[in-house]
Amino acid sequence: MQEINEKLQRLQCHFTWDFEVKDKMNIRHTLITLAFRLEHGPLCNRGTYLALKAYLHHLEGSPKEALAILQEAKEVLRKEPQGTFSRQALLVYGNYAWIYYHLTDYDKVDLYLAQIRQICQNLSSPETYSAPIPEVYAQKGWSLLAMGFRNGHLAKECFQKALELQESSVELQEGLAFSAFASWTQCYDEKLEEESQKLLEGLICSHPENYEAKVYLAQILCRKDDERVWHLANDVVQNSHNPELLRIAAKIYKFHFLFKAISTLRKAISLCGDYYLLYYDLGICYMDLLDRGFDKYRPAIVKAAIGYFKRSLEANPESMFSQLKLAKLYGERCPLYEEEVYLGMMEALPTASKRCQQSFYIHWGDFLVRKKGQKQAALRAYVACLAVPGDHPLERKQLGQRLEELA
């Protein structure tokens, strides 16, 4: 048993890449966005995304479904150009071996370990159960990005290693550009901004129908080139059918063209009516209307916003962000009810993601100081937020503003 486990630990697959899977919420969201990637992304990444999907279903306790998805991944890889199957299959076979290990089917584990060993031998790899080849680095890079932009830096390193081992390709250039952009979204470093802008510009120049690259470039250019941003976002909205890209485009519109953002989100909902974040973002847009001088229609806007956040919770009952926004809107009518919602949410706080915890303490502190006038209690909430580990730029910025206000 220990010998098998030692061999499994040497594999290059989703079970050994040490992904940060925070909670069930994280798995559910990743499966949704993976579905978009599988439907709208390049065919060359389908095998990788299916293998990741199988891994996530294993984490959810659905091994039979995971094995069926791996079979689909294997069939997809067999359609790739001749000679690439074995190099791409190392990831899939690794996931197979691990799932059968958890099912205590050790004969199947040995079977897949033997196939991996043979592939590595054929590739003249210095390792018995892994191979330092560009295909594996690329698979790891795409998987890291699919698990969240917080992995951008690690993903970028993977694509850089892949590019060191083979000539540049569209897939690797795209991976490098997207991972550089993902890294920038986590720190807003000027050098990363320049690098990712240059990479995205090059990608769009050679592949003008890459709408994911266009929506990322538009985000970088916000507050720098409004006209270019408008044209990029319009191109995405007019030509892409990917609900996630439309959602990002709506975020870009929201700064100056709020009603365009609302219409874009409605278009996205028409394409995917059960994606909870589309309703969440639509609710946020209606809340923004309240801050832009539409007081004449305030009751109707509040009602509509509440309706969208409720739809978001119907699609994903565990969405703490939707609950927080609902609490704030309920406070428009009854501050006591708002307080009850916050108190009720505290029970689920220990199992929530770190970002959700930070956001909760900010909302709770805001309520205490603005609705109840309790500055010391609010300060304790903000300090509790400060104690939550994890560097989430938006929440950190909001927390800094609150602490300055109380100083």
Short mmCIF file of C-alpha atoms in Angstrom, two decimals:
data_model
loop_
_atom_site.label_atom_id
_atom_site.label_comp_id
_atom_site.label_asym_id
_atom_site.label_seq_id
_atom_site.Cartn_x
_atom_site.Cartn_y
_atom_site.Cartn_z
CA MET A 1 0.00 0.00 0.00
CA GLN A 2 2.74 2.48 0.96
CA GLU A 3 4.70 1.53 -2.18
CA ILE A 4 1.68 2.29 -4.40
CA ASN A 5 1.09 5.60 -2.65
CA GLU A 6 4.72 6.62 -3.16
CA LYS A 7 4.39 5.91 -6.89
CA LEU A 8 1.14 7.88 -7.10
CA GLN A 9 2.78 10.88 -5.41
CA ARG A 10 5.31 11.00 -8.26
CA LEU A 11 2.64 11.42 -10.94
CA GLN A 12 1.90 14.71 -12.70
CA CYS A 13 -1.87 15.08 -12.45
CA HIS A 14 -4.63 17.00 -10.67
CA PHE A 15 -4.23 14.89 -7.52
CA THR A 16 -0.59 15.91 -7.05
CA TRP A 17 -0.71 19.53 -8.23
CA ASP A 18 -1.97 20.65 -4.83
CA PHE A 19 -4.84 22.88 -5.95
CA GLU A 20 -6.39 25.18 -3.38
CA VAL A 21 -9.96 23.89 -3.30
CA LYS A 22 -11.52 26.04 -0.60
CA ASP A 23 -14.98 24.57 -0.19
CA LYS A 24 -18.02 23.13 -1.97
CA MET A 25 -18.83 26.63 -3.21
CA ASN A 26 -15.47 26.77 -4.96
CA ILE A 27 -16.06 23.40 -6.64
CA ARG A 28 -19.54 24.37 -7.81
CA HIS A 29 -18.34 27.65 -9.29
CA THR A 30 -15.37 26.01 -11.03
CA LEU A 31 -17.62 23.34 -12.57
CA ILE A 32 -19.85 26.10 -13.98
CA THR A 33 -16.98 28.03 -15.52
CA LEU A 34 -15.41 24.78 -16.75
CA ALA A 35 -18.61 24.09 -18.67
CA PHE A 36 -18.18 27.45 -20.43
CA ARG A 37 -14.54 26.65 -21.21
CA LEU A 38 -15.50 23.26 -22.64
CA GLU A 39 -18.23 24.76 -24.80
CA HIS A 40 -16.47 27.91 -25.98
CA GLY A 41 -12.74 27.29 -25.47
CA PRO A 42 -10.21 25.85 -27.92
CA LEU A 43 -10.53 22.14 -28.73
CA CYS A 44 -6.90 21.50 -27.77
CA ASN A 45 -7.76 22.10 -24.09
CA ARG A 46 -10.82 19.83 -23.92
CA GLY A 47 -8.89 16.82 -22.62
CA THR A 48 -7.32 18.90 -19.84
CA TYR A 49 -10.61 20.47 -18.79
CA LEU A 50 -12.42 17.12 -18.81
CA ALA A 51 -9.69 15.62 -16.62
CA LEU A 52 -10.07 18.55 -14.21
CA LYS A 53 -13.85 18.11 -14.26
CA ALA A 54 -13.38 14.44 -13.33
CA TYR A 55 -11.09 15.44 -10.44
CA LEU A 56 -13.68 17.89 -9.09
CA HIS A 57 -16.44 15.28 -9.30
CA HIS A 58 -14.18 12.91 -7.35
CA LEU A 59 -13.83 15.59 -4.65
CA GLU A 60 -17.62 15.85 -4.54
CA GLY A 61 -17.83 12.11 -3.85
CA SER A 62 -18.93 10.97 -7.33
CA PRO A 63 -16.22 8.51 -8.47
CA LYS A 64 -18.39 6.74 -11.09
CA GLU A 65 -19.19 10.04 -12.77
CA ALA A 66 -15.51 10.99 -12.56
CA LEU A 67 -14.48 7.78 -14.34
CA ALA A 68 -17.07 8.35 -17.08
CA ILE A 69 -15.69 11.86 -17.65
CA LEU A 70 -12.13 10.51 -17.84
CA GLN A 71 -13.28 8.05 -20.51
CA GLU A 72 -14.64 11.03 -22.45
CA ALA A 73 -11.32 12.82 -21.99
CA LYS A 74 -9.46 9.80 -23.33
CA GLU A 75 -11.70 9.68 -26.41
CA VAL A 76 -11.13 13.41 -27.01
CA LEU A 77 -7.36 12.97 -26.83
CA ARG A 78 -7.47 10.10 -29.34
CA LYS A 79 -8.80 12.59 -31.90
CA GLU A 80 -5.71 14.76 -31.50
CA PRO A 81 -2.97 14.62 -34.19
CA GLN A 82 -1.13 11.28 -34.32
CA GLY A 83 1.79 11.04 -31.94
CA THR A 84 0.41 13.44 -29.31
CA PHE A 85 -1.95 11.06 -27.50
CA SER A 86 0.57 9.47 -25.15
CA ARG A 87 2.09 12.85 -24.23
CA GLN A 88 -1.36 14.27 -23.40
CA ALA A 89 -2.59 11.06 -21.74
CA LEU A 90 -0.18 11.18 -18.80
CA LEU A 91 -2.56 13.57 -17.01
CA VAL A 92 -5.66 11.44 -17.69
CA TYR A 93 -3.95 8.17 -16.72
CA GLY A 94 -2.66 9.80 -13.54
CA ASN A 95 -6.19 10.84 -12.56
CA TYR A 96 -7.42 7.32 -13.37
CA ALA A 97 -4.78 5.78 -11.11
CA TRP A 98 -5.64 8.04 -8.19
CA ILE A 99 -9.41 7.51 -8.45
CA TYR A 100 -9.01 3.73 -8.57
CA TYR A 101 -6.67 4.01 -5.57
CA HIS A 102 -9.42 5.73 -3.59
CA LEU A 103 -11.81 2.99 -4.76
CA THR A 104 -9.26 0.39 -3.49
CA ASP A 105 -9.13 -1.22 -6.94
CA TYR A 106 -5.39 -1.79 -6.86
CA ASP A 107 -5.29 -3.96 -10.00
CA LYS A 108 -6.54 -0.98 -12.01
CA VAL A 109 -4.07 1.28 -10.22
CA ASP A 110 -1.22 -1.01 -11.27
CA LEU A 111 -2.58 -1.09 -14.83
CA TYR A 112 -2.48 2.69 -15.21
CA LEU A 113 0.85 3.02 -13.41
CA ALA A 114 2.30 0.51 -15.89
CA GLN A 115 0.95 2.52 -18.84
CA ILE A 116 2.42 5.74 -17.40
CA ARG A 117 5.75 4.01 -16.81
CA GLN A 118 5.81 2.79 -20.42
CA ILE A 119 5.05 6.27 -21.81
CA CYS A 120 7.79 7.83 -19.69
CA GLN A 121 10.21 5.15 -20.87
CA ASN A 122 9.30 5.82 -24.52
CA LEU A 123 9.90 9.53 -23.92
CA SER A 124 13.31 8.77 -22.38
CA SER A 125 12.21 10.62 -19.27
CA PRO A 126 14.68 10.71 -16.35
CA GLU A 127 11.69 10.01 -14.06
CA THR A 128 9.86 6.67 -13.95
CA TYR A 129 6.36 8.06 -13.44
CA SER A 130 6.51 11.59 -14.84
CA ALA A 131 7.94 13.45 -17.80
CA PRO A 132 9.10 17.10 -17.93
CA ILE A 133 7.47 17.78 -21.30
CA PRO A 134 5.75 20.97 -22.56
CA GLU A 135 2.35 19.28 -22.89
CA VAL A 136 2.23 18.51 -19.16
CA TYR A 137 3.38 22.01 -18.19
CA ALA A 138 0.66 23.49 -20.43
CA GLN A 139 -1.99 21.19 -18.95
CA LYS A 140 -0.99 22.27 -15.47
CA GLY A 141 -1.06 25.94 -16.50
CA TRP A 142 -4.55 25.73 -17.97
CA SER A 143 -5.79 23.78 -14.96
CA LEU A 144 -4.40 26.38 -12.55
CA LEU A 145 -6.13 29.20 -14.46
CA ALA A 146 -9.40 27.27 -14.52
CA MET A 147 -9.22 26.91 -10.73
CA GLY A 148 -8.99 30.68 -10.28
CA PHE A 149 -6.99 33.74 -11.26
CA ARG A 150 -5.32 33.67 -7.84
CA ASN A 151 -3.16 30.93 -9.44
CA GLY A 152 -2.03 33.26 -12.23
CA HIS A 153 1.60 33.46 -11.12
CA LEU A 154 1.98 29.67 -10.90
CA ALA A 155 0.23 29.21 -14.24
CA LYS A 156 2.55 31.74 -15.85
CA GLU A 157 5.57 29.79 -14.66
CA CYS A 158 4.12 26.65 -16.26
CA PHE A 159 3.66 28.29 -19.66
CA GLN A 160 7.14 29.81 -19.47
CA LYS A 161 8.62 26.35 -18.83
CA ALA A 162 6.61 24.92 -21.73
CA LEU A 163 7.92 27.65 -24.03
CA GLU A 164 11.48 26.85 -22.98
CA LEU A 165 10.97 23.26 -24.14
CA GLN A 166 9.27 23.80 -27.50
CA GLU A 167 8.72 26.40 -30.19
CA SER A 168 6.02 28.96 -29.56
CA SER A 169 2.43 28.01 -30.43
CA VAL A 170 -0.91 29.77 -30.30
CA GLU A 171 -1.94 27.68 -27.28
CA LEU A 172 1.18 28.56 -25.28
CA GLN A 173 1.13 32.24 -26.24
CA GLU A 174 -2.51 32.40 -25.20
CA GLY A 175 -1.72 30.66 -21.92
CA LEU A 176 1.16 33.03 -21.21
CA ALA A 177 -0.96 36.09 -22.00
CA PHE A 178 -3.94 34.96 -19.91
CA SER A 179 -1.78 33.91 -16.95
CA ALA A 180 0.10 37.24 -17.02
CA PHE A 181 -3.26 39.03 -16.99
CA ALA A 182 -4.49 36.80 -14.15
CA SER A 183 -1.36 37.62 -12.15
CA TRP A 184 -1.94 41.34 -12.72
CA THR A 185 -5.52 41.14 -11.40
CA GLN A 186 -4.15 39.97 -8.06
CA CYS A 187 -1.67 42.80 -7.48
CA TYR A 188 -2.10 45.51 -10.20
CA ASP A 189 1.68 45.74 -10.62
CA GLU A 190 2.70 48.20 -13.38
CA LYS A 191 5.27 45.88 -14.95
CA LEU A 192 2.76 43.02 -15.07
CA GLU A 193 0.22 45.40 -16.58
CA GLU A 194 2.63 46.37 -19.36
CA GLU A 195 3.60 42.74 -19.97
CA SER A 196 0.06 41.39 -20.09
CA GLN A 197 -1.11 44.29 -22.30
CA LYS A 198 1.70 43.60 -24.78
CA LEU A 199 0.97 39.85 -24.83
CA LEU A 200 -2.78 40.36 -25.25
CA GLU A 201 -2.26 42.93 -28.02
CA GLY A 202 -0.05 40.44 -29.88
CA LEU A 203 -2.59 37.67 -29.43
CA ILE A 204 -5.44 39.82 -30.76
CA CYS A 205 -3.34 41.01 -33.69
CA SER A 206 -2.73 37.42 -34.84
CA HIS A 207 -6.16 36.09 -33.80
CA PRO A 208 -8.76 38.91 -33.98
CA GLU A 209 -11.60 36.57 -33.00
CA ASN A 210 -10.11 35.76 -29.61
CA TYR A 211 -12.83 37.43 -27.54
CA GLU A 212 -11.41 36.30 -24.21
CA ALA A 213 -8.20 38.19 -25.00
CA LYS A 214 -10.26 41.23 -26.01
CA VAL A 215 -12.29 41.38 -22.82
CA TYR A 216 -9.11 41.03 -20.72
CA LEU A 217 -7.38 43.79 -22.69
CA ALA A 218 -10.43 46.02 -22.21
CA GLN A 219 -10.08 45.58 -18.44
CA ILE A 220 -6.44 46.69 -18.57
CA LEU A 221 -7.29 49.74 -20.69
CA CYS A 222 -10.10 50.93 -18.41
CA ARG A 223 -9.42 54.54 -17.33
CA LYS A 224 -6.66 54.74 -19.98
CA ASP A 225 -8.40 54.57 -23.36
CA ASP A 226 -12.19 54.77 -23.07
CA GLU A 227 -12.80 54.65 -26.82
CA ARG A 228 -10.71 51.50 -27.30
CA VAL A 229 -12.37 49.89 -24.28
CA TRP A 230 -15.81 50.64 -25.74
CA HIS A 231 -14.91 49.07 -29.10
CA LEU A 232 -13.37 45.98 -27.49
CA ALA A 233 -16.33 45.40 -25.17
CA ASN A 234 -18.81 45.95 -28.00
CA ASP A 235 -16.98 43.41 -30.15
CA VAL A 236 -17.20 40.84 -27.38
CA VAL A 237 -20.90 41.44 -26.71
CA GLN A 238 -21.86 41.40 -30.38
CA ASN A 239 -19.93 38.27 -31.31
CA SER A 240 -19.33 36.06 -28.26
CA HIS A 241 -21.86 33.56 -26.92
CA ASN A 242 -19.84 32.80 -23.79
CA PRO A 243 -21.91 33.97 -20.77
CA GLU A 244 -18.80 34.46 -18.64
CA LEU A 245 -17.19 36.80 -21.19
CA LEU A 246 -20.44 38.74 -21.44
CA ARG A 247 -20.48 39.01 -17.65
CA ILE A 248 -16.97 40.48 -17.69
CA ALA A 249 -17.95 42.88 -20.49
CA ALA A 250 -20.90 44.04 -18.37
CA LYS A 251 -18.49 44.86 -15.53
CA ILE A 252 -16.55 47.06 -17.95
CA TYR A 253 -19.68 48.86 -19.17
CA LYS A 254 -20.84 49.44 -15.61
CA PHE A 255 -18.43 52.32 -15.01
CA HIS A 256 -19.93 54.64 -17.64
CA PHE A 257 -22.80 52.79 -19.34
CA LEU A 258 -24.86 51.16 -16.62
CA PHE A 259 -27.90 50.42 -18.78
CA LYS A 260 -25.66 48.78 -21.39
CA ALA A 261 -24.29 46.58 -18.60
CA ILE A 262 -27.83 45.60 -17.62
CA SER A 263 -28.79 44.69 -21.20
CA THR A 264 -25.57 42.68 -21.59
CA LEU A 265 -26.30 40.66 -18.45
CA ARG A 266 -29.81 39.99 -19.69
CA LYS A 267 -28.35 38.69 -22.95
CA ALA A 268 -26.03 36.41 -20.95
CA ILE A 269 -28.99 35.12 -18.91
CA SER A 270 -30.81 34.29 -22.15
CA LEU A 271 -27.84 32.06 -23.02
CA CYS A 272 -27.47 30.50 -19.57
CA GLY A 273 -30.41 31.00 -17.24
CA ASP A 274 -28.99 29.10 -14.26
CA TYR A 275 -25.65 30.87 -13.75
CA TYR A 276 -26.03 32.49 -10.35
CA LEU A 277 -23.41 35.22 -10.85
CA LEU A 278 -25.35 36.73 -13.75
CA TYR A 279 -28.28 37.42 -11.41
CA TYR A 280 -25.91 38.60 -8.69
CA ASP A 281 -24.24 41.10 -11.03
CA LEU A 282 -27.63 42.27 -12.30
CA GLY A 283 -28.67 42.93 -8.71
CA ILE A 284 -25.46 44.92 -8.19
CA CYS A 285 -26.28 47.03 -11.27
CA TYR A 286 -29.69 47.88 -9.82
CA MET A 287 -28.06 48.79 -6.51
CA ASP A 288 -25.74 51.10 -8.47
CA LEU A 289 -28.81 52.83 -9.88
CA LEU A 290 -29.69 53.81 -6.31
CA ASP A 291 -26.36 55.67 -6.07
CA ARG A 292 -26.80 57.48 -9.38
CA GLY A 293 -29.74 59.74 -8.70
CA PHE A 294 -32.69 57.48 -9.47
CA ASP A 295 -34.37 58.13 -6.11
CA LYS A 296 -37.70 58.78 -7.83
CA TYR A 297 -37.86 55.06 -8.68
CA ARG A 298 -36.18 53.81 -5.48
CA PRO A 299 -38.92 51.40 -4.28
CA ALA A 300 -39.17 49.74 -7.70
CA ILE A 301 -35.38 49.50 -8.04
CA VAL A 302 -35.01 47.98 -4.56
CA LYS A 303 -37.74 45.46 -5.38
CA ALA A 304 -36.07 44.48 -8.66
CA ALA A 305 -32.63 44.15 -7.01
CA ILE A 306 -34.07 41.94 -4.26
CA GLY A 307 -35.65 39.76 -6.95
CA TYR A 308 -32.34 39.26 -8.75
CA PHE A 309 -30.43 38.40 -5.58
CA LYS A 310 -33.15 35.90 -4.70
CA ARG A 311 -32.74 34.33 -8.16
CA SER A 312 -29.01 34.13 -7.50
CA LEU A 313 -29.66 32.30 -4.23
CA GLU A 314 -32.12 29.94 -5.92
CA ALA A 315 -29.35 28.96 -8.34
CA ASN A 316 -26.74 28.80 -5.56
CA PRO A 317 -28.18 28.76 -2.01
CA GLU A 318 -24.69 28.96 -0.47
CA SER A 319 -23.79 32.30 -2.06
CA MET A 320 -22.84 34.44 0.94
CA PHE A 321 -22.31 37.51 -1.25
CA SER A 322 -25.95 37.37 -2.41
CA GLN A 323 -27.09 37.03 1.20
CA LEU A 324 -25.03 40.08 2.20
CA LYS A 325 -26.53 42.22 -0.55
CA LEU A 326 -30.03 41.02 0.30
CA ALA A 327 -29.49 41.97 3.94
CA LYS A 328 -28.49 45.49 2.90
CA LEU A 329 -31.55 45.86 0.68
CA TYR A 330 -33.86 44.52 3.39
CA GLY A 331 -32.40 47.23 5.60
CA GLU A 332 -33.98 49.80 3.26
CA ARG A 333 -37.31 48.66 4.64
CA CYS A 334 -36.46 47.35 8.09
CA PRO A 335 -33.03 47.71 9.78
CA LEU A 336 -34.06 45.15 12.42
CA TYR A 337 -34.56 42.50 9.71
CA GLU A 338 -31.16 43.38 8.23
CA GLU A 339 -29.56 42.73 11.61
CA GLU A 340 -31.35 39.38 11.91
CA VAL A 341 -29.95 38.30 8.54
CA TYR A 342 -26.39 39.17 9.60
CA LEU A 343 -26.76 37.35 12.91
CA GLY A 344 -28.13 34.30 11.11
CA MET A 345 -25.16 34.29 8.72
CA MET A 346 -22.66 34.15 11.57
CA GLU A 347 -23.42 30.44 12.10
CA ALA A 348 -22.10 29.59 8.62
CA LEU A 349 -19.11 31.94 8.85
CA PRO A 350 -16.48 29.41 10.07
CA THR A 351 -17.01 27.21 6.98
CA ALA A 352 -17.17 30.10 4.49
CA SER A 353 -14.24 31.01 2.26
CA LYS A 354 -11.76 33.56 3.59
CA ARG A 355 -12.95 36.18 1.12
CA CYS A 356 -16.57 35.62 2.19
CA GLN A 357 -15.53 36.04 5.83
CA GLN A 358 -13.77 39.32 5.06
CA SER A 359 -16.76 40.63 3.13
CA PHE A 360 -19.13 39.64 5.94
CA TYR A 361 -17.16 41.58 8.57
CA ILE A 362 -17.09 44.66 6.33
CA HIS A 363 -20.86 44.55 5.80
CA TRP A 364 -21.49 43.86 9.50
CA GLY A 365 -19.23 46.72 10.54
CA ASP A 366 -20.93 49.06 8.06
CA PHE A 367 -24.30 48.17 9.52
CA LEU A 368 -23.14 48.74 13.09
CA VAL A 369 -21.67 52.18 12.43
CA ARG A 370 -24.19 53.50 9.90
CA LYS A 371 -27.45 52.03 11.16
CA LYS A 372 -26.80 51.71 14.89
CA GLY A 373 -24.10 54.31 15.48
CA GLN A 374 -21.90 51.79 17.32
CA LYS A 375 -18.39 52.85 16.30
CA GLN A 376 -16.53 50.62 18.76
CA ALA A 377 -18.52 47.54 17.76
CA ALA A 378 -17.93 48.40 14.09
CA LEU A 379 -14.21 48.76 14.77
CA ARG A 380 -14.18 45.27 16.33
CA ALA A 381 -15.82 43.91 13.17
CA TYR A 382 -13.24 45.59 10.95
CA VAL A 383 -10.41 44.30 13.15
CA ALA A 384 -11.90 40.80 12.85
CA CYS A 385 -11.82 41.28 9.08
CA LEU A 386 -8.18 42.28 9.30
CA ALA A 387 -7.41 39.05 11.18
CA VAL A 388 -8.80 36.85 8.38
CA PRO A 389 -5.86 35.54 6.31
CA GLY A 390 -5.76 36.02 2.55
CA ASP A 391 -4.94 39.00 0.38
CA HIS A 392 -8.13 39.86 -1.50
CA PRO A 393 -7.56 43.27 -3.17
CA LEU A 394 -11.16 44.52 -3.17
CA GLU A 395 -11.86 43.62 0.45
CA ARG A 396 -8.51 44.99 1.60
CA LYS A 397 -9.20 48.28 -0.17
CA GLN A 398 -12.69 48.52 1.36
CA LEU A 399 -11.33 47.71 4.81
CA GLY A 400 -8.66 50.41 4.52
CA GLN A 401 -11.32 52.98 3.64
CA ARG A 402 -13.48 51.97 6.62
CA LEU A 403 -10.61 52.18 9.08
CA GLU A 404 -9.68 55.64 7.78
CA GLU A 405 -13.28 56.79 8.26
CA LEU A 406 -13.25 55.64 11.87
CA ALA A 407 -9.81 57.08 12.65
#
